Amino acid sequence: MTVKETGVNVSIEGDNAVMKLAAFFTVAGALMLAAAWPAGAAGPAGAAYRTSTSAASNELLGLFFAGGTDIGSHCDDCTTAITFPFPVTFYGQTYTSAFAGANGNLQLTGNSTSPTDSCLPNTNLGAAIMPFQRDLRTNGTTNGTDDSIQTRLIGMSPNQSFGVLWVTHYFVSADTAVFAVLFRENDPRIEVGYAGSSDSGLTAVSGVQASASGPWTQFSCHEATLGVSMVSYTPTAGLAIAKKGAGKGTITSSPPGIGCETTCSAVYDVGSEVTLTAAPRKGSYFGGWSGGGCSAKGTCTVTIGDPTTVIARFRKLCPGFFDDPRHQIAGTRNADVLVGTKRSDIICGLDGKDELHGKGGNDLLLGGGGDDRLDGGRGRDIALGGPGNDRCSAEVKQSC
């Protein structure tokens, strides 16, 4: 995203300097109100999955070798209902049951018997996990062992695992495929394991989808990549930063991903913690966070769950004046001594007993609250003391 800011150049000279300054206050105030991110700023990325491969987990290996409970699926183009022993989260939604399809799918919504193996999204299925989607059957035999779909519960709560195992034949073929899906009670990842297939997935599709129109994550489509291995589907969600206010600053994250002024959104694994740090630029200060469970002015730690937007507010130290911070010299709300440069400066003391010295150039000195001493120095200067007992020395004096 690119945010354009409008620079304003003001010349304060001669007898009409105070009137010009008053007009500038009006223009600058309007610019401050428009300085927040536009309404069309990009929000966080939605729920999705990323894939990674590894050797099969011990739980999957146990399911492959020891099997589980036969759910009674011995058919072609059929589905069988199963109940999860613990809630399963998929694309941000929670499910307690599903339909296990003989054609290599687990349907969280819908109950389709379609054997279609088109690349994702599969318009014949709703929310579904497809470990090996193609025309299969669970009523053949392999060396005298019946094909089947089996389930197995492993461990004790709150650390249980639940597996669904398919032992199948290809339709009108002696080719076979054995694969499984594993859910963990305390882990949002989905593990898909493969104990072997006749063509390593060359005639199948594997992946996940939230609906018939997506979003989806496809691992393979008619590719020989489903050998003896495990594919993990890790849920992700987006984190976006909305910068508001007339000030300037940067937001960085740990782990890396966000480097805002340039990259104001990133995608992280669900369950991970992301710490945000705000750094105001010269002429600005950080006003605080809101959203994502953050409200203070220190670092902000967000636990990734749903897509989240965090608002970071930066305010200008010299409100209403030049967007270019090189024209500003600002105090700290304490008793400050602020000295200008040889160029034309805006020097604002904010609150506190401040000393402001303009030096060279046509300077604007703003005392703010407190008993201040404002010395314009050489040049055509304007000094505005503000509330308090101030001493002002400038060619044009106002509010002293």
Short mmCIF file of C-alpha atoms in Angstrom, two decimals:
data_model
loop_
_atom_site.label_atom_id
_atom_site.label_comp_id
_atom_site.label_asym_id
_atom_site.label_seq_id
_atom_site.Cartn_x
_atom_site.Cartn_y
_atom_site.Cartn_z
CA MET A 1 0.00 0.00 0.00
CA THR A 2 1.20 3.50 -0.80
CA VAL A 3 -0.08 6.42 1.22
CA LYS A 4 0.45 9.85 -0.36
CA GLU A 5 0.93 12.83 1.90
CA THR A 6 0.62 16.43 0.83
CA GLY A 7 3.38 18.81 1.77
CA VAL A 8 2.57 22.45 2.56
CA ASN A 9 5.04 25.29 2.19
CA VAL A 10 4.22 28.46 4.11
CA SER A 11 6.06 31.74 3.82
CA ILE A 12 5.60 33.95 6.90
CA GLU A 13 6.95 37.35 6.04
CA GLY A 14 6.06 41.01 6.26
CA ASP A 15 3.17 42.83 7.90
CA ASN A 16 0.55 40.16 7.07
CA ALA A 17 2.49 37.34 8.71
CA VAL A 18 -0.01 36.79 11.54
CA MET A 19 -2.95 36.66 9.12
CA LYS A 20 -1.07 34.17 6.94
CA LEU A 21 -0.29 32.08 9.99
CA ALA A 22 -3.95 31.99 11.04
CA ALA A 23 -4.90 30.83 7.55
CA PHE A 24 -2.26 28.14 7.74
CA PHE A 25 -3.74 26.86 11.01
CA THR A 26 -7.03 26.22 9.17
CA VAL A 27 -5.38 24.35 6.27
CA ALA A 28 -3.09 22.32 8.54
CA GLY A 29 -5.99 21.25 10.75
CA ALA A 30 -7.81 19.85 7.74
CA LEU A 31 -4.70 17.95 6.69
CA MET A 32 -4.44 16.40 10.15
CA LEU A 33 -7.98 15.03 9.95
CA ALA A 34 -7.21 13.45 6.56
CA ALA A 35 -3.89 11.94 7.61
CA ALA A 36 -5.22 8.54 8.74
CA TRP A 37 -5.08 5.53 6.46
CA PRO A 38 -7.76 5.63 3.77
CA ALA A 39 -10.93 3.60 4.28
CA GLY A 40 -9.88 1.24 1.47
CA ALA A 41 -6.69 0.13 3.23
CA ALA A 42 -6.03 -3.59 2.88
CA GLY A 43 -7.17 -5.74 5.78
CA PRO A 44 -5.64 -8.95 7.13
CA ALA A 45 -5.48 -12.10 5.02
CA GLY A 46 -8.22 -14.62 5.75
CA ALA A 47 -7.95 -18.10 7.21
CA ALA A 48 -5.81 -20.42 5.07
CA TYR A 49 -3.36 -23.34 5.27
CA ARG A 50 0.28 -23.84 4.40
CA THR A 51 1.76 -27.26 3.67
CA SER A 52 4.98 -28.97 4.70
CA THR A 53 6.26 -32.52 4.26
CA SER A 54 8.08 -34.89 6.61
CA ALA A 55 8.25 -38.51 7.69
CA ALA A 56 5.01 -39.87 9.14
CA SER A 57 4.36 -39.18 12.81
CA ASN A 58 4.29 -42.03 15.34
CA GLU A 59 0.51 -41.76 15.59
CA LEU A 60 0.09 -42.18 11.84
CA LEU A 61 2.54 -45.07 11.77
CA GLY A 62 0.57 -46.75 14.54
CA LEU A 63 -2.63 -46.29 12.57
CA PHE A 64 -1.08 -47.80 9.44
CA PHE A 65 0.35 -50.84 11.26
CA ALA A 66 -2.32 -51.52 13.89
CA GLY A 67 -5.40 -50.16 12.16
CA GLY A 68 -8.54 -49.06 13.97
CA THR A 69 -12.28 -49.65 14.19
CA ASP A 70 -14.04 -50.43 10.89
CA ILE A 71 -16.86 -47.89 10.37
CA GLY A 72 -18.70 -50.15 7.90
CA SER A 73 -17.80 -48.47 4.62
CA HIS A 74 -17.53 -51.35 2.10
CA CYS A 75 -18.88 -49.79 -1.07
CA ASP A 76 -18.30 -47.73 -4.20
CA ASP A 77 -19.20 -44.01 -4.40
CA CYS A 78 -20.56 -43.90 -0.84
CA THR A 79 -20.07 -41.94 2.39
CA THR A 80 -20.25 -42.94 6.06
CA ALA A 81 -20.85 -40.60 9.01
CA ILE A 82 -18.26 -40.32 11.77
CA THR A 83 -18.29 -38.37 15.04
CA PHE A 84 -15.15 -36.60 16.28
CA PRO A 85 -14.20 -37.36 19.91
CA PHE A 86 -13.20 -33.69 20.32
CA PRO A 87 -14.05 -30.52 18.35
CA VAL A 88 -12.10 -30.06 15.11
CA THR A 89 -11.37 -26.56 13.78
CA PHE A 90 -11.21 -26.16 10.01
CA TYR A 91 -10.86 -22.78 8.27
CA GLY A 92 -11.82 -21.07 11.51
CA GLN A 93 -15.03 -23.10 11.97
CA THR A 94 -15.58 -25.83 14.56
CA TYR A 95 -16.99 -29.25 13.63
CA THR A 96 -18.06 -32.28 15.66
CA SER A 97 -18.80 -34.72 12.82
CA ALA A 98 -18.03 -35.44 9.16
CA PHE A 99 -18.71 -37.84 6.30
CA ALA A 100 -15.88 -40.12 5.23
CA GLY A 101 -16.13 -40.72 1.48
CA ALA A 102 -14.99 -43.89 -0.27
CA ASN A 103 -13.49 -41.62 -2.96
CA GLY A 104 -10.73 -40.39 -0.66
CA ASN A 105 -12.28 -37.39 1.09
CA LEU A 106 -13.51 -36.27 4.51
CA GLN A 107 -16.43 -33.85 4.17
CA LEU A 108 -17.04 -31.35 6.97
CA THR A 109 -20.06 -29.92 5.13
CA GLY A 110 -22.19 -31.66 2.54
CA ASN A 111 -22.47 -35.36 1.73
CA SER A 112 -21.38 -35.90 -1.87
CA THR A 113 -20.55 -39.24 -3.50
CA SER A 114 -18.87 -37.57 -6.49
CA PRO A 115 -15.62 -39.25 -7.66
CA THR A 116 -14.54 -36.09 -9.53
CA ASP A 117 -10.78 -35.51 -9.34
CA SER A 118 -10.54 -32.00 -10.80
CA CYS A 119 -7.95 -29.58 -9.48
CA LEU A 120 -9.17 -27.47 -6.56
CA PRO A 121 -11.56 -26.06 -5.83
CA ASN A 122 -13.70 -29.15 -6.33
CA THR A 123 -17.17 -27.76 -7.04
CA ASN A 124 -18.82 -31.07 -6.12
CA LEU A 125 -17.65 -30.85 -2.49
CA GLY A 126 -18.13 -28.33 0.30
CA ALA A 127 -15.69 -27.89 3.18
CA ALA A 128 -13.51 -30.95 2.74
CA ILE A 129 -10.14 -32.57 3.36
CA MET A 130 -9.04 -34.53 0.31
CA PRO A 131 -6.07 -36.77 1.06
CA PHE A 132 -6.50 -38.82 -2.15
CA GLN A 133 -9.49 -37.61 -4.18
CA ARG A 134 -10.26 -39.85 -7.17
CA ASP A 135 -12.61 -42.70 -8.14
CA LEU A 136 -11.90 -45.31 -5.45
CA ARG A 137 -13.82 -48.12 -3.73
CA THR A 138 -13.72 -49.72 -0.31
CA ASN A 139 -15.23 -53.10 -1.27
CA GLY A 140 -12.25 -54.79 -2.88
CA THR A 141 -9.59 -57.05 -1.37
CA THR A 142 -5.84 -56.79 -0.94
CA ASN A 143 -4.16 -60.19 -0.41
CA GLY A 144 -7.39 -61.42 1.16
CA THR A 145 -7.81 -58.38 3.46
CA ASP A 146 -11.02 -56.40 2.96
CA ASP A 147 -10.83 -52.73 2.03
CA SER A 148 -12.32 -50.38 4.60
CA ILE A 149 -12.39 -47.00 6.32
CA GLN A 150 -11.27 -47.20 9.95
CA THR A 151 -11.01 -44.78 12.88
CA ARG A 152 -8.75 -44.82 15.93
CA LEU A 153 -8.59 -42.67 19.09
CA ILE A 154 -5.09 -42.41 20.58
CA GLY A 155 -4.05 -41.08 24.01
CA MET A 156 -5.87 -39.33 26.83
CA SER A 157 -7.51 -35.91 26.96
CA PRO A 158 -6.36 -33.17 26.57
CA ASN A 159 -3.68 -34.72 24.36
CA GLN A 160 -5.74 -37.10 22.25
CA SER A 161 -5.27 -37.83 18.56
CA PHE A 162 -7.96 -39.10 16.22
CA GLY A 163 -7.17 -40.83 12.95
CA VAL A 164 -9.22 -41.86 9.91
CA LEU A 165 -7.64 -44.58 7.75
CA TRP A 166 -8.59 -45.52 4.17
CA VAL A 167 -7.64 -48.92 2.69
CA THR A 168 -8.88 -48.76 -0.91
CA HIS A 169 -8.77 -50.05 -4.47
CA TYR A 170 -8.92 -47.90 -7.58
CA PHE A 171 -12.23 -48.28 -9.39
CA VAL A 172 -12.12 -51.04 -12.07
CA SER A 173 -8.47 -51.73 -11.26
CA ALA A 174 -6.27 -53.85 -9.04
CA ASP A 175 -4.32 -50.70 -8.02
CA THR A 176 -4.48 -49.72 -4.35
CA ALA A 177 -4.02 -46.71 -2.08
CA VAL A 178 -3.64 -46.56 1.71
CA PHE A 179 -3.73 -43.15 3.42
CA ALA A 180 -4.94 -41.48 6.60
CA VAL A 181 -5.93 -38.15 8.19
CA LEU A 182 -4.94 -37.35 11.78
CA PHE A 183 -6.35 -34.63 14.08
CA ARG A 184 -4.81 -33.59 17.41
CA GLU A 185 -6.84 -32.26 20.32
CA ASN A 186 -4.26 -29.64 21.34
CA ASP A 187 -2.87 -28.77 17.90
CA PRO A 188 -4.74 -27.11 15.00
CA ARG A 189 -2.61 -28.82 12.33
CA ILE A 190 -3.99 -31.59 10.14
CA GLU A 191 -1.64 -34.47 9.32
CA VAL A 192 -2.20 -36.49 6.15
CA GLY A 193 -0.14 -39.67 5.83
CA TYR A 194 0.50 -42.04 2.92
CA ALA A 195 1.47 -45.69 3.32
CA GLY A 196 1.72 -46.22 -0.42
CA SER A 197 -0.32 -46.11 -3.63
CA SER A 198 0.09 -47.73 -7.03
CA ASP A 199 0.83 -44.48 -8.89
CA SER A 200 1.93 -42.20 -5.98
CA GLY A 201 -1.03 -39.92 -6.64
CA LEU A 202 -0.57 -39.43 -10.39
CA THR A 203 -4.33 -39.86 -10.91
CA ALA A 204 -5.46 -38.16 -7.69
CA VAL A 205 -5.86 -34.70 -6.14
CA SER A 206 -4.85 -33.76 -2.59
CA GLY A 207 -5.61 -30.64 -0.60
CA VAL A 208 -8.17 -28.82 1.54
CA GLN A 209 -10.94 -26.34 0.75
CA ALA A 210 -13.37 -24.24 2.78
CA SER A 211 -16.21 -24.50 0.26
CA ALA A 212 -17.01 -25.40 -3.34
CA SER A 213 -15.64 -21.99 -4.39
CA GLY A 214 -12.70 -21.83 -1.98
CA PRO A 215 -10.53 -20.67 -0.43
CA TRP A 216 -8.40 -23.76 -0.87
CA THR A 217 -4.87 -25.08 -0.49
CA GLN A 218 -3.85 -27.68 -3.05
CA PHE A 219 -0.86 -29.91 -2.40
CA SER A 220 -1.00 -31.88 -5.65
CA CYS A 221 -3.14 -32.32 -8.74
CA HIS A 222 -2.36 -35.42 -10.84
CA GLU A 223 1.25 -35.46 -9.71
CA ALA A 224 3.26 -38.45 -8.44
CA THR A 225 4.01 -36.78 -5.09
CA LEU A 226 1.93 -38.89 -2.68
CA GLY A 227 4.44 -41.56 -1.80
CA VAL A 228 5.30 -42.86 1.66
CA SER A 229 5.35 -39.58 3.58
CA MET A 230 3.31 -37.11 5.61
CA VAL A 231 1.88 -33.74 4.54
CA SER A 232 1.04 -31.30 7.35
CA TYR A 233 -1.60 -28.63 6.80
CA THR A 234 -0.92 -25.76 9.20
CA PRO A 235 -3.67 -23.13 9.58
CA THR A 236 -2.67 -19.51 9.07
CA ALA A 237 -4.32 -16.13 9.51
CA GLY A 238 -3.43 -12.58 8.60
CA LEU A 239 -2.30 -9.75 10.87
CA ALA A 240 -2.66 -6.22 9.51
CA ILE A 241 -1.52 -2.88 10.91
CA ALA A 242 -3.65 0.23 10.36
CA LYS A 243 -1.56 3.35 10.98
CA LYS A 244 -3.66 6.32 12.04
CA GLY A 245 -2.97 9.84 13.11
CA ALA A 246 -1.03 12.74 11.63
CA GLY A 247 2.35 11.53 12.89
CA LYS A 248 4.86 9.20 11.30
CA GLY A 249 6.53 6.03 12.48
CA THR A 250 7.39 2.43 11.74
CA ILE A 251 6.03 -0.89 13.04
CA THR A 252 8.20 -4.00 13.15
CA SER A 253 7.33 -7.53 14.26
CA SER A 254 8.99 -10.49 15.93
CA PRO A 255 8.97 -13.01 14.32
CA PRO A 256 9.63 -10.96 11.16
CA GLY A 257 6.97 -10.26 8.58
CA ILE A 258 5.73 -6.76 9.26
CA GLY A 259 7.97 -3.81 8.47
CA CYS A 260 5.48 -0.99 8.20
CA GLU A 261 5.92 1.81 6.56
CA THR A 262 6.45 -0.66 3.71
CA THR A 263 4.74 -3.97 4.62
CA CYS A 264 1.72 -3.46 6.87
CA SER A 265 0.35 -7.01 6.85
CA ALA A 266 1.68 -10.55 7.08
CA VAL A 267 0.48 -14.13 7.51
CA TYR A 268 1.39 -16.21 10.57
CA ASP A 269 0.60 -19.70 11.87
CA VAL A 270 -2.47 -19.94 14.07
CA GLY A 271 -1.44 -20.11 17.72
CA SER A 272 1.83 -18.24 17.25
CA GLU A 273 2.61 -15.05 19.17
CA VAL A 274 3.66 -11.93 17.27
CA THR A 275 5.19 -8.98 19.14
CA LEU A 276 4.80 -5.55 17.53
CA THR A 277 7.09 -2.62 18.27
CA ALA A 278 6.35 1.00 17.35
CA ALA A 279 9.11 3.53 16.61
CA PRO A 280 8.02 7.15 15.98
CA ARG A 281 9.97 9.22 13.52
CA LYS A 282 11.42 12.63 14.27
CA GLY A 283 8.65 15.12 14.89
CA SER A 284 6.17 12.44 16.03
CA TYR A 285 5.32 10.38 19.09
CA PHE A 286 3.50 7.08 19.50
CA GLY A 287 -0.03 7.47 20.84
CA GLY A 288 -0.81 3.81 21.54
CA TRP A 289 -2.41 0.61 20.21
CA SER A 290 -5.94 -0.65 19.86
CA GLY A 291 -7.28 -3.99 18.60
CA GLY A 292 -5.77 -7.45 18.86
CA GLY A 293 -5.95 -7.31 22.65
CA CYS A 294 -3.48 -4.38 22.83
CA SER A 295 -4.16 -0.99 24.41
CA ALA A 296 -0.97 0.40 25.96
CA LYS A 297 1.99 2.27 24.47
CA GLY A 298 4.68 -0.38 24.91
CA THR A 299 5.09 -3.46 22.76
CA CYS A 300 1.96 -5.26 21.58
CA THR A 301 1.80 -9.08 21.60
CA VAL A 302 -0.92 -10.69 19.48
CA THR A 303 -1.80 -14.37 19.63
CA ILE A 304 -2.80 -15.36 16.11
CA GLY A 305 -6.25 -16.89 15.82
CA ASP A 306 -8.73 -15.21 13.54
CA PRO A 307 -7.60 -12.56 11.00
CA THR A 308 -6.77 -9.50 13.11
CA THR A 309 -6.24 -5.77 12.58
CA VAL A 310 -4.23 -3.74 15.10
CA ILE A 311 -4.39 0.06 15.00
CA ALA A 312 -1.21 2.03 15.69
CA ARG A 313 -1.62 5.76 16.33
CA PHE A 314 1.21 8.19 15.67
CA ARG A 315 0.73 11.85 16.57
CA LYS A 316 2.71 14.92 15.57
CA LEU A 317 4.79 16.65 18.18
CA CYS A 318 3.99 19.99 16.61
CA PRO A 319 0.33 19.43 15.68
CA GLY A 320 -0.86 20.94 12.44
CA PHE A 321 2.51 21.78 10.89
CA PHE A 322 4.84 20.60 8.17
CA ASP A 323 4.72 16.91 7.26
CA ASP A 324 8.47 17.08 6.70
CA PRO A 325 9.93 16.42 10.17
CA ARG A 326 13.16 18.23 9.26
CA HIS A 327 11.26 21.50 9.68
CA GLN A 328 10.31 20.67 13.27
CA ILE A 329 12.11 20.78 16.56
CA ALA A 330 9.95 19.55 19.41
CA GLY A 331 10.22 19.27 23.16
CA THR A 332 9.44 16.36 25.43
CA ARG A 333 6.78 17.89 27.68
CA ASN A 334 9.52 18.61 30.23
CA ALA A 335 11.68 21.70 30.72
CA ASP A 336 13.54 21.78 27.40
CA VAL A 337 16.07 24.06 25.73
CA LEU A 338 15.39 23.97 21.99
CA VAL A 339 17.68 25.70 19.54
CA GLY A 340 16.89 26.15 15.87
CA THR A 341 19.13 25.92 12.82
CA LYS A 342 20.21 28.41 10.20
CA ARG A 343 17.15 27.48 8.16
CA SER A 344 13.50 28.33 8.82
CA ASP A 345 12.27 26.16 11.69
CA ILE A 346 9.13 25.34 13.61
CA ILE A 347 10.10 24.97 17.26
CA CYS A 348 7.44 23.80 19.71
CA GLY A 349 8.06 23.38 23.41
CA LEU A 350 4.82 21.57 24.26
CA ASP A 351 4.25 21.49 28.04
CA GLY A 352 6.90 22.53 30.50
CA LYS A 353 9.15 25.51 31.23
CA ASP A 354 10.89 25.66 27.89
CA GLU A 355 13.49 27.89 26.25
CA LEU A 356 13.09 28.23 22.50
CA HIS A 357 15.83 29.93 20.49
CA GLY A 358 15.22 30.45 16.78
CA LYS A 359 18.76 31.28 15.67
CA GLY A 360 18.76 32.07 11.88
CA GLY A 361 15.88 31.86 9.39
CA ASN A 362 12.24 32.86 9.54
CA ASP A 363 11.12 30.81 12.53
CA LEU A 364 7.83 29.95 14.21
CA LEU A 365 8.20 29.47 17.97
CA LEU A 366 5.36 27.76 19.88
CA GLY A 367 5.66 27.71 23.64
CA GLY A 368 2.74 25.44 24.48
CA GLY A 369 1.67 25.16 28.12
CA GLY A 370 3.99 26.41 30.83
CA ASP A 371 6.13 29.47 31.60
CA ASP A 372 8.29 29.69 28.49
CA ARG A 373 11.03 31.89 27.11
CA LEU A 374 10.85 32.36 23.34
CA ASP A 375 13.69 34.10 21.53
CA GLY A 376 13.29 34.39 17.77
CA GLY A 377 16.88 35.27 17.04
CA ARG A 378 17.84 36.66 13.65
CA GLY A 379 15.20 36.64 10.93
CA ARG A 380 11.52 37.45 10.64
CA ASP A 381 10.08 35.28 13.37
CA ILE A 382 6.71 34.69 15.06
CA ALA A 383 6.49 33.69 18.71
CA LEU A 384 3.35 32.23 20.24
CA GLY A 385 3.67 31.65 23.96
CA GLY A 386 0.41 29.83 24.73
CA PRO A 387 -0.94 29.43 28.30
CA GLY A 388 1.41 30.53 31.07
CA ASN A 389 3.65 33.52 31.90
CA ASP A 390 5.83 33.70 28.80
CA ARG A 391 8.62 35.99 27.63
CA CYS A 392 8.69 36.45 23.89
CA SER A 393 11.21 38.13 21.66
CA ALA A 394 10.39 38.11 17.93
CA GLU A 395 9.83 40.52 15.05
CA VAL A 396 6.13 39.58 14.98
CA LYS A 397 4.64 38.74 18.40
CA GLN A 398 1.37 36.93 19.00
CA SER A 399 -0.15 35.58 22.27
CA CYS A 400 2.76 36.66 24.44
#
